[in-house]
GROMACS .gro file of N, CA, C and O in nm:
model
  452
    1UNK      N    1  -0.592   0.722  -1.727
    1UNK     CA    2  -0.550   0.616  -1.817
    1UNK      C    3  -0.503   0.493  -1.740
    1UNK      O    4  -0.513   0.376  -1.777
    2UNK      N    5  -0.450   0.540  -1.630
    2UNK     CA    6  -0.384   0.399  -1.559
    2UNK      C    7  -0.465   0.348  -1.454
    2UNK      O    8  -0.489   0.440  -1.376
    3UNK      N    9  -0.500   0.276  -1.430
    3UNK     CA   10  -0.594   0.201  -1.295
    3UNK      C   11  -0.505   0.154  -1.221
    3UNK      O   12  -0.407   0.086  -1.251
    4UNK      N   13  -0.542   0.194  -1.116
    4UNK     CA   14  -0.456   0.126  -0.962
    4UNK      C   15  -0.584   0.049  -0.912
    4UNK      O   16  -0.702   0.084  -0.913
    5UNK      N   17  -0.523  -0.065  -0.869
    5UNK     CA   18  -0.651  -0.192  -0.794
    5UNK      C   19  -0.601  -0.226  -0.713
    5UNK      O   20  -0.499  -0.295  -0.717
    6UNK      N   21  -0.656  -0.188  -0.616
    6UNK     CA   22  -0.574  -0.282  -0.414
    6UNK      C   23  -0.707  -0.371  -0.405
    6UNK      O   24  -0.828  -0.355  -0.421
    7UNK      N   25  -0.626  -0.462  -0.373
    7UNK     CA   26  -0.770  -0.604  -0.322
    7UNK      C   27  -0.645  -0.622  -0.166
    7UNK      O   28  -0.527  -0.591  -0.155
    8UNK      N   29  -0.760  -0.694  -0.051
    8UNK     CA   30  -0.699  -0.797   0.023
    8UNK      C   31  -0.717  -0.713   0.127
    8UNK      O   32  -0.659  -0.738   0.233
    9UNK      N   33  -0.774  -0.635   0.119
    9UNK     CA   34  -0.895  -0.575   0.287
    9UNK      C   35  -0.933  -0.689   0.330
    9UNK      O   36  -0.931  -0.797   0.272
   10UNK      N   37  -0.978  -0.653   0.463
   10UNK     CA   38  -1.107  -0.706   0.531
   10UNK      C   39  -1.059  -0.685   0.693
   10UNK      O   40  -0.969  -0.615   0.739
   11UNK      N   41  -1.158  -0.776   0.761
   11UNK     CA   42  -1.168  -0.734   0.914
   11UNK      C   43  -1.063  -0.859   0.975
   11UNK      O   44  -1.080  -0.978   0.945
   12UNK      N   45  -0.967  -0.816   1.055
   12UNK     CA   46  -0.871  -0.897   1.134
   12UNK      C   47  -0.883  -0.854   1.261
   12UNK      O   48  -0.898  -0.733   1.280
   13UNK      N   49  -0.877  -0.959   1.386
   13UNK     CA   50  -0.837  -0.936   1.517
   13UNK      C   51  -0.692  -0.841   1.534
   13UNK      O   52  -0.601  -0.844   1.451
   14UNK      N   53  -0.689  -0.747   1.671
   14UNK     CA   54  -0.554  -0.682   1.703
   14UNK      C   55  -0.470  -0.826   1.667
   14UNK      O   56  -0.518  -0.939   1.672
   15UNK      N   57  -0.350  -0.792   1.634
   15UNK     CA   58  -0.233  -0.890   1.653
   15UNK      C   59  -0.215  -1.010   1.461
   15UNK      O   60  -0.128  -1.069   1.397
   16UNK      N   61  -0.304  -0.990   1.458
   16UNK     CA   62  -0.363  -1.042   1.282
   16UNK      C   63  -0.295  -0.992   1.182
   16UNK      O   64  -0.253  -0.877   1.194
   17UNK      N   65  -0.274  -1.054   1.080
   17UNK     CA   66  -0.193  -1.055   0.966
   17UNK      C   67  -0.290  -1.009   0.842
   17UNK      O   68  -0.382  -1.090   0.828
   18UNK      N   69  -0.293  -0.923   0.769
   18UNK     CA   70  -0.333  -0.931   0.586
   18UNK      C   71  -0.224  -0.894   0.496
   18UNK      O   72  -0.125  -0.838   0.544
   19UNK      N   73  -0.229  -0.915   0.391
   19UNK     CA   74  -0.169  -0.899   0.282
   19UNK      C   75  -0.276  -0.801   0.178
   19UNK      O   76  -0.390  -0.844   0.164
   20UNK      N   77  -0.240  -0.677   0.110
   20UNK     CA   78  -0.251  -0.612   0.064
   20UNK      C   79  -0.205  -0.659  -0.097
   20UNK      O   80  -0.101  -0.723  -0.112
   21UNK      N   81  -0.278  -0.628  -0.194
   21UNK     CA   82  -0.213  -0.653  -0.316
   21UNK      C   83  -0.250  -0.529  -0.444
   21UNK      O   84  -0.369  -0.510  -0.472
   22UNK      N   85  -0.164  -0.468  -0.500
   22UNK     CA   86  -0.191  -0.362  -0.572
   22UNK      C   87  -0.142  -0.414  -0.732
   22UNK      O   88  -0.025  -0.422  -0.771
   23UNK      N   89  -0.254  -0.444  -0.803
   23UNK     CA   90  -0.188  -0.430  -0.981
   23UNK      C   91  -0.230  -0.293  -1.069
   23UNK      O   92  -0.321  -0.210  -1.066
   24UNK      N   93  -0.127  -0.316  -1.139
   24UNK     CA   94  -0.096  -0.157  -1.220
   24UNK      C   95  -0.037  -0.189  -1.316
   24UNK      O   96   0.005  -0.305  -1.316
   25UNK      N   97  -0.001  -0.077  -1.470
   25UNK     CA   98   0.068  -0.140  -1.573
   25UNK      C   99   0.215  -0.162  -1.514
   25UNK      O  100   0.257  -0.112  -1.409
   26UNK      N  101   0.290  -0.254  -1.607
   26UNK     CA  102   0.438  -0.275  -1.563
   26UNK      C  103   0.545  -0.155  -1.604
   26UNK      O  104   0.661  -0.130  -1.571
   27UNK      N  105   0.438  -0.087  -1.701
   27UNK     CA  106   0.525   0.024  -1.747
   27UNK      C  107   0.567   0.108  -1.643
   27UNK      O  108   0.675   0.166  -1.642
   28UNK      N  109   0.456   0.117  -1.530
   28UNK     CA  110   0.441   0.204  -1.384
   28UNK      C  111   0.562   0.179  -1.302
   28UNK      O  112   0.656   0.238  -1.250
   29UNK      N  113   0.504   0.049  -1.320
   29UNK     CA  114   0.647   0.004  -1.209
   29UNK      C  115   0.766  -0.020  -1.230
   29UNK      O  116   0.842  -0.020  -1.133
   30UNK      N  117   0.813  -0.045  -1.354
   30UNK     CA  118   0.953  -0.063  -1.414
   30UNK      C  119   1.010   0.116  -1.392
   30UNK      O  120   1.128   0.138  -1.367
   31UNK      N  121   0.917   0.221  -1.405
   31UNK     CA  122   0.975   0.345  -1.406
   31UNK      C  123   1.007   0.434  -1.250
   31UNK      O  124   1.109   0.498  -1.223
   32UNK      N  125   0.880   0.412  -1.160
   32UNK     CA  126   0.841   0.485  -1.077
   32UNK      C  127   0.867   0.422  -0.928
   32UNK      O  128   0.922   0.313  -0.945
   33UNK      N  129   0.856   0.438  -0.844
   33UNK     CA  130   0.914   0.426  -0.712
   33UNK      C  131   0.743   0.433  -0.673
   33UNK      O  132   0.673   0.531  -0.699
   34UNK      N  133   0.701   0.327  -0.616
   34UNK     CA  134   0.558   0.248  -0.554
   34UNK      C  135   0.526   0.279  -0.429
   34UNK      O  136   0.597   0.245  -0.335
   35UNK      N  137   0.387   0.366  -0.411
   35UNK     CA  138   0.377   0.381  -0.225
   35UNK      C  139   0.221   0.304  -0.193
   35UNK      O  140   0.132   0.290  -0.277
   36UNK      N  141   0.217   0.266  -0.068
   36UNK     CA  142   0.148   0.244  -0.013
   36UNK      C  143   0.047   0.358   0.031
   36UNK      O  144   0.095   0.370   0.144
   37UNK      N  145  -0.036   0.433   0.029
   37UNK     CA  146  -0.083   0.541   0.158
   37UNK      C  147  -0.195   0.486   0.237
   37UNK      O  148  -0.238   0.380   0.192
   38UNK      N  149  -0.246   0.525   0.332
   38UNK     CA  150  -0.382   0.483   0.428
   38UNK      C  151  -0.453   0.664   0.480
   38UNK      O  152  -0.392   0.762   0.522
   39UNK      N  153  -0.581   0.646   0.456
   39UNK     CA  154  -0.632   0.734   0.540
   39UNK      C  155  -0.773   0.698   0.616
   39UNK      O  156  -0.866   0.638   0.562
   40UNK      N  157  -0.772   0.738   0.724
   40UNK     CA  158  -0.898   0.751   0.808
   40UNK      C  159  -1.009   0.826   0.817
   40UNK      O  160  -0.994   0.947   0.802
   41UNK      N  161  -1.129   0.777   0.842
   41UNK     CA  162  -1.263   0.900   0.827
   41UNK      C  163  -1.190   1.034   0.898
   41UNK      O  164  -1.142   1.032   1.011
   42UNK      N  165  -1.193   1.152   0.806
   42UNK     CA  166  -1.135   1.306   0.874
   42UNK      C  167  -1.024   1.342   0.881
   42UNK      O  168  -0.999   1.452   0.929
   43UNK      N  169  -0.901   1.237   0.821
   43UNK     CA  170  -0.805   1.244   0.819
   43UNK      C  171  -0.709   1.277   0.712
   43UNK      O  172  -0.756   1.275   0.598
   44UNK      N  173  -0.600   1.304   0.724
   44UNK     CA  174  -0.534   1.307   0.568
   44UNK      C  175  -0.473   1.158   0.515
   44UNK      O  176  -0.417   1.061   0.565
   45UNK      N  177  -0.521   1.205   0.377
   45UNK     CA  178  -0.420   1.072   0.346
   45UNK      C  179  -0.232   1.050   0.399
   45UNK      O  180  -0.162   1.142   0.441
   46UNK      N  181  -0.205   0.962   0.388
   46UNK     CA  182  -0.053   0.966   0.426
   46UNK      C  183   0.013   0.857   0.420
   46UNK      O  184  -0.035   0.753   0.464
   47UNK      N  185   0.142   0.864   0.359
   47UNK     CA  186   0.228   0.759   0.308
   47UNK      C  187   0.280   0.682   0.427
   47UNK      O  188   0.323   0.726   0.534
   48UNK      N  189   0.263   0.513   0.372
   48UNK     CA  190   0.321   0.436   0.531
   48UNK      C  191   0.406   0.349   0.468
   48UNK      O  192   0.435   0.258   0.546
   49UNK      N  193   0.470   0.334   0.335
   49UNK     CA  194   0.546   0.213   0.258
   49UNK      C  195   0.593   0.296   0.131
   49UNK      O  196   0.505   0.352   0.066
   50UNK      N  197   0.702   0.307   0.097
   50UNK     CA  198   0.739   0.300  -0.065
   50UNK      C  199   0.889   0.230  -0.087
   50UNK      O  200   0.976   0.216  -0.001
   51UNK      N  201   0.897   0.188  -0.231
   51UNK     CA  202   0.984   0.121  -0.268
   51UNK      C  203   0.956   0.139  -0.377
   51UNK      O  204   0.851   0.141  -0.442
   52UNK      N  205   1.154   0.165  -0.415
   52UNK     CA  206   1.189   0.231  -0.536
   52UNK      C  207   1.203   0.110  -0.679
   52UNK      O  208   1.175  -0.008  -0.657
   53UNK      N  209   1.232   0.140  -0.770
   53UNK     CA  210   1.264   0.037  -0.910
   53UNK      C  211   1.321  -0.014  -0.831
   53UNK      O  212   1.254  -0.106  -0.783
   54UNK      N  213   1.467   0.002  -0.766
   54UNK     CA  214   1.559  -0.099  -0.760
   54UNK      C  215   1.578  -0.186  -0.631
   54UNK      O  216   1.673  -0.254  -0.593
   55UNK      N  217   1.386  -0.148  -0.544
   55UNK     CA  218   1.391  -0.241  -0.458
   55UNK      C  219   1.425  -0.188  -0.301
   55UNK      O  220   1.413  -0.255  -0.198
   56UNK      N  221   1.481  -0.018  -0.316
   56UNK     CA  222   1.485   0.014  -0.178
   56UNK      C  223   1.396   0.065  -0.131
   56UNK      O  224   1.321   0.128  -0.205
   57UNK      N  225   1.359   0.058   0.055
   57UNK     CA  226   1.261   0.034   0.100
   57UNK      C  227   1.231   0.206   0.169
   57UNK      O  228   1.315   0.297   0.165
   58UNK      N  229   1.108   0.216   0.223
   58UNK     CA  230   1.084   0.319   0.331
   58UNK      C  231   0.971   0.310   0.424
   58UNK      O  232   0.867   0.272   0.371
   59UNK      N  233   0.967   0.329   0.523
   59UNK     CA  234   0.817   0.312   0.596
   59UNK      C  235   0.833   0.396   0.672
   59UNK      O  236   0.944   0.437   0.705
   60UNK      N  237   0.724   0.440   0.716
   60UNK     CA  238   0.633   0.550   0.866
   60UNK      C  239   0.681   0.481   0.949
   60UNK      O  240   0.695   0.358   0.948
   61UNK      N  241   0.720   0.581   1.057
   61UNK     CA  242   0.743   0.514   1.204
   61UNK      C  243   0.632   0.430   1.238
   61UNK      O  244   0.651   0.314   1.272
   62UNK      N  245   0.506   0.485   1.230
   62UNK     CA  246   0.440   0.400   1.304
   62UNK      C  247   0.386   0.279   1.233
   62UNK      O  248   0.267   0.244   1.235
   63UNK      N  249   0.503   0.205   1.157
   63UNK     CA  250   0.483   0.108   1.120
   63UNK      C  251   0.629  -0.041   1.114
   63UNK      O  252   0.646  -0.163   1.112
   64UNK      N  253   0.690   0.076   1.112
   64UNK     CA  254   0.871   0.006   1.119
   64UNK      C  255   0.823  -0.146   1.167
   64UNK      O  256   0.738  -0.170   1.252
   65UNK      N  257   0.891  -0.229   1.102
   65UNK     CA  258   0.910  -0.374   1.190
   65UNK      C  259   0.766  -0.466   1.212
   65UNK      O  260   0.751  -0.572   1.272
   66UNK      N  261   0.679  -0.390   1.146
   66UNK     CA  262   0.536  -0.496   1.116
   66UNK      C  263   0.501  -0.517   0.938
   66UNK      O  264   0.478  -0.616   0.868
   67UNK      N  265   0.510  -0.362   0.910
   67UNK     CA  266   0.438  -0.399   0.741
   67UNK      C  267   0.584  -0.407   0.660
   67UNK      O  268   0.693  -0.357   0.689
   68UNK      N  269   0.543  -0.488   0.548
   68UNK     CA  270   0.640  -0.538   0.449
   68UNK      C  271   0.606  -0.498   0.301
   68UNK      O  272   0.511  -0.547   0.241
   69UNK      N  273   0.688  -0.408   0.247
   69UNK     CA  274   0.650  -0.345   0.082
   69UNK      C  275   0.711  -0.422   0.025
   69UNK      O  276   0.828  -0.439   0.058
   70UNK      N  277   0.645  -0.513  -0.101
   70UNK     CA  278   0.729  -0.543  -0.199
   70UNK      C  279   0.677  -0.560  -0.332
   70UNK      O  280   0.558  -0.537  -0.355
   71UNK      N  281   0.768  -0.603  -0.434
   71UNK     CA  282   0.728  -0.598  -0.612
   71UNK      C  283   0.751  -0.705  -0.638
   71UNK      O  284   0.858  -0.752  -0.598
   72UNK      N  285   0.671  -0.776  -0.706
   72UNK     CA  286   0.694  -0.867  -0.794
   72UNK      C  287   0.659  -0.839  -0.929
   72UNK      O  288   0.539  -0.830  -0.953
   73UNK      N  289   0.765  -0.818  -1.047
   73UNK     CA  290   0.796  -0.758  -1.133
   73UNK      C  291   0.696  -0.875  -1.299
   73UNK      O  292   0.624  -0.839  -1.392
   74UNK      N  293   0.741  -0.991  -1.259
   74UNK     CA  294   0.645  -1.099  -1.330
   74UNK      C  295   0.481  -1.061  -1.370
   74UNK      O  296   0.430  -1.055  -1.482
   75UNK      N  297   0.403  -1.031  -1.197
   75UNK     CA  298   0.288  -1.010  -1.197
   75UNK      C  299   0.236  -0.878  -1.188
   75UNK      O  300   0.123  -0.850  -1.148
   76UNK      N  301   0.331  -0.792  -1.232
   76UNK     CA  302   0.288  -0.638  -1.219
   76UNK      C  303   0.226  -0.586  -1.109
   76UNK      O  304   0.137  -0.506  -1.134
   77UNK      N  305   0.251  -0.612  -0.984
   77UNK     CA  306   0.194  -0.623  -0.816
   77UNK      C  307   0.281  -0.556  -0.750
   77UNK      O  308   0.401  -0.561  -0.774
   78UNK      N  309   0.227  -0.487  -0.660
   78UNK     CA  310   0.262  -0.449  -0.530
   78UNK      C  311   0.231  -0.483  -0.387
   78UNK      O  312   0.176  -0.411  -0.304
   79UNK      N  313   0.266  -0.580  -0.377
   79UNK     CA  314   0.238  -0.628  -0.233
   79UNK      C  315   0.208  -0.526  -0.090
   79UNK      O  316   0.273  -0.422  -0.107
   80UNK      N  317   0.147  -0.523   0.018
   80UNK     CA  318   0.218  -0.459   0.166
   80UNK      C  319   0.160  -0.578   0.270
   80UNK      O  320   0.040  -0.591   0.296
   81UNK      N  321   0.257  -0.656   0.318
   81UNK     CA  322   0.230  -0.791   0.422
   81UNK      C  323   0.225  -0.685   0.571
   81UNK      O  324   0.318  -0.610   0.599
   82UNK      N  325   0.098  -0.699   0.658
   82UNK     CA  326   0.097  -0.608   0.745
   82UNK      C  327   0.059  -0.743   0.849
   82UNK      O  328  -0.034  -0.823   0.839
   83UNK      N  329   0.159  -0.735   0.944
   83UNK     CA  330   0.151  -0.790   1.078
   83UNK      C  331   0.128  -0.749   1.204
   83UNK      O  332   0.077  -0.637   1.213
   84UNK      N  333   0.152  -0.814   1.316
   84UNK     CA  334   0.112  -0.762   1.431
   84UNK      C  335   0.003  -0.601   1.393
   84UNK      O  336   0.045  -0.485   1.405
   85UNK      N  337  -0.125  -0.638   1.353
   85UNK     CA  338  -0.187  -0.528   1.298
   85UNK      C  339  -0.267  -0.497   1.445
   85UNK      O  340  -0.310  -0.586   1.518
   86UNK      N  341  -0.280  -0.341   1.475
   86UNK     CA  342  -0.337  -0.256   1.599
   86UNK      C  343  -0.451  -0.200   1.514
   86UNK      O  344  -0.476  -0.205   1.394
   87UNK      N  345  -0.509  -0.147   1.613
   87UNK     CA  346  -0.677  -0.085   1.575
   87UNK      C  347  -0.638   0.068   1.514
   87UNK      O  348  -0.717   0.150   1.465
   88UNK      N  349  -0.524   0.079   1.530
   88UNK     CA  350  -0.504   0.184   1.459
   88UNK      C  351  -0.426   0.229   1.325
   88UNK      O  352  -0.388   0.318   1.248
   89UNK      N  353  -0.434   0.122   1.353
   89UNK     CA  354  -0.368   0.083   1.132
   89UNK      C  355  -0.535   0.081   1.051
   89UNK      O  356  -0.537   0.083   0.928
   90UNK      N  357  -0.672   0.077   1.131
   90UNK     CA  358  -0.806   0.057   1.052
   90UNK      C  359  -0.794   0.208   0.949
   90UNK      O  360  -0.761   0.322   0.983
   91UNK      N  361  -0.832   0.157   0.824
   91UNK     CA  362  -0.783   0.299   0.725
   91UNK      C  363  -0.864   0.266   0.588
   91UNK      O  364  -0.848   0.153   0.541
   92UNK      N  365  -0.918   0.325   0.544
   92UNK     CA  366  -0.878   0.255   0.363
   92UNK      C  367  -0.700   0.298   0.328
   92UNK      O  368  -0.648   0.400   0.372
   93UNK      N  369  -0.640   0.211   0.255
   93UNK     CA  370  -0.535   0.175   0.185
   93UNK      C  371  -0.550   0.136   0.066
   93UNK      O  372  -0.601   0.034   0.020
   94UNK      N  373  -0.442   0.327  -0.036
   94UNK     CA  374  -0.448   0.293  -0.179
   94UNK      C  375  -0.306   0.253  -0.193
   94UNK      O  376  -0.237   0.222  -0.095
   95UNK      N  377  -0.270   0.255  -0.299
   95UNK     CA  378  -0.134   0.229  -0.362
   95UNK      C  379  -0.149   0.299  -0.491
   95UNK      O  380  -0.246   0.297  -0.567
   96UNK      N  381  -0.011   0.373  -0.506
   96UNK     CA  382  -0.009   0.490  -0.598
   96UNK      C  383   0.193   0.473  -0.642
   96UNK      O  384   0.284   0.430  -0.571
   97UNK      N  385   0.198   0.528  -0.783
   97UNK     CA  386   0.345   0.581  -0.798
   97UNK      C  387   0.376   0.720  -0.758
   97UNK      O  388   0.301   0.818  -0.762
   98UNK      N  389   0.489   0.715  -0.723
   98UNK     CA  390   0.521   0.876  -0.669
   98UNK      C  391   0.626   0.931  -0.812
   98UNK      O  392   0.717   0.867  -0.864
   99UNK      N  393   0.586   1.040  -0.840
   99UNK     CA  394   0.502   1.127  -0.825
   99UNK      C  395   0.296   1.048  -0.865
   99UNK      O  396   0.287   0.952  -0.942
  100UNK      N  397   0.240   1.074  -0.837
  100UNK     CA  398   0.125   1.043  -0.789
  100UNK      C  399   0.056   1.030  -0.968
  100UNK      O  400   0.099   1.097  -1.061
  101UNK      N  401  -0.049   0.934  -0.977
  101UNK     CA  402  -0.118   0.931  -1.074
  101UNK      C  403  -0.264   0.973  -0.999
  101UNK      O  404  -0.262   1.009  -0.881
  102UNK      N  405  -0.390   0.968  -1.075
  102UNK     CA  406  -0.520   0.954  -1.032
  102UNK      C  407  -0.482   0.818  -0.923
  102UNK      O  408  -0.386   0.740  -0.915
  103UNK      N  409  -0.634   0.838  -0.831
  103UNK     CA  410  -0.629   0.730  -0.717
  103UNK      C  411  -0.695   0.611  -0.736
  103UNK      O  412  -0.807   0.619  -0.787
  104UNK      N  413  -0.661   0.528  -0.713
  104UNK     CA  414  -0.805   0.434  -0.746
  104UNK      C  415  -0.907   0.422  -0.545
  104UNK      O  416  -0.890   0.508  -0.458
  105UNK      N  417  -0.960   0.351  -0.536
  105UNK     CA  418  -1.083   0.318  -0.456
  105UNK      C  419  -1.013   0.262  -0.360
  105UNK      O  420  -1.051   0.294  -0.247
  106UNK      N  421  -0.943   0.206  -0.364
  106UNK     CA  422  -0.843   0.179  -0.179
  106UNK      C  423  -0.942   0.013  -0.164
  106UNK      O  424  -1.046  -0.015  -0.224
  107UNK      N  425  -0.862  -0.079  -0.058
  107UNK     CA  426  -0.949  -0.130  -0.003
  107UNK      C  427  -0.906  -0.153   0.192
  107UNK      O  428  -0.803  -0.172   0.257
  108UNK      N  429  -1.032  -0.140   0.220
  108UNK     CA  430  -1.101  -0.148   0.305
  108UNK      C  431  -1.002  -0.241   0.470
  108UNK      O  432  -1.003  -0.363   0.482
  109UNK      N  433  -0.933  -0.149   0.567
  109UNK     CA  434  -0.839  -0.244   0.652
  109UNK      C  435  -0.908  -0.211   0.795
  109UNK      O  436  -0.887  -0.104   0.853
  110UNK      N  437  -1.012  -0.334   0.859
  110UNK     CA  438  -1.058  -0.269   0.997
  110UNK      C  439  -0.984  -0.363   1.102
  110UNK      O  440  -0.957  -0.475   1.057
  111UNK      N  441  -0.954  -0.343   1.205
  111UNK     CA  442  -0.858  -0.394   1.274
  111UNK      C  443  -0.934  -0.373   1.455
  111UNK      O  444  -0.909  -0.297   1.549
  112UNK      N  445  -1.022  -0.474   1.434
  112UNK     CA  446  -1.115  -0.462   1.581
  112UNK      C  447  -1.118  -0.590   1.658
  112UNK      O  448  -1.115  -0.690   1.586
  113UNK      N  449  -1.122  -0.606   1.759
  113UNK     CA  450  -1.154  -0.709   1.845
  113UNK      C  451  -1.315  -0.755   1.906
  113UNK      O  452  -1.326  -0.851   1.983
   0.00000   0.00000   0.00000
């Protein structure tokens, strides 16, 4: 019933910036605590960002101090601002509420030189 949509993939140099953007109903997000996940060809999926209704944060070590989770409550969005990006952040990246709904299609983060 609910669609999750991440736009704002694409291909960046090591050291390169994207912005990630996830819309969903507001009903989702006014209730549920928002994650980011990424997975790689063979890999498991796995959580690297969440943030709760009231705005508190969490991230994967191997991300501390580059990617940025946030809500903007107006546009029913979930942001993740990913900086200083390494070749090993390349993943598809969905965005989901925890506890978890269906997934949507992720988009697309390659991170090559």
């Amino acid at each position: 019933q609910v669609q999750l949509v991440e736009s704002g993939g694409g291909l960046v140099q090591p050291g390169g910036s994207l912005r990630l953007t996830c819309a969903a109903s507001r009903r989702f997000f006014s209730r549920y605590t928002m994650g980011w996940y990424r997975q790689a060809p063979g890999q498991q999926r796995e959580l690297v960002a969440g943030i709760t209704t009231s705005g508190s944060t969490n991230y994967d070590d191997s991300v501390k101090g580059r990617f940025t989770i946030s809500r903007d409550k107006a546009k029913n969005t979930v942001y993740l601002q990913m900086n200083s990006l390494k070749p090993e952040d390349t993943a598809v990246y969905y965005c989901n509420i925890i506890p978890n709904s269906p997934w949507g299609q992720g988009t697309q983060v390659t991170v090559s030189s």
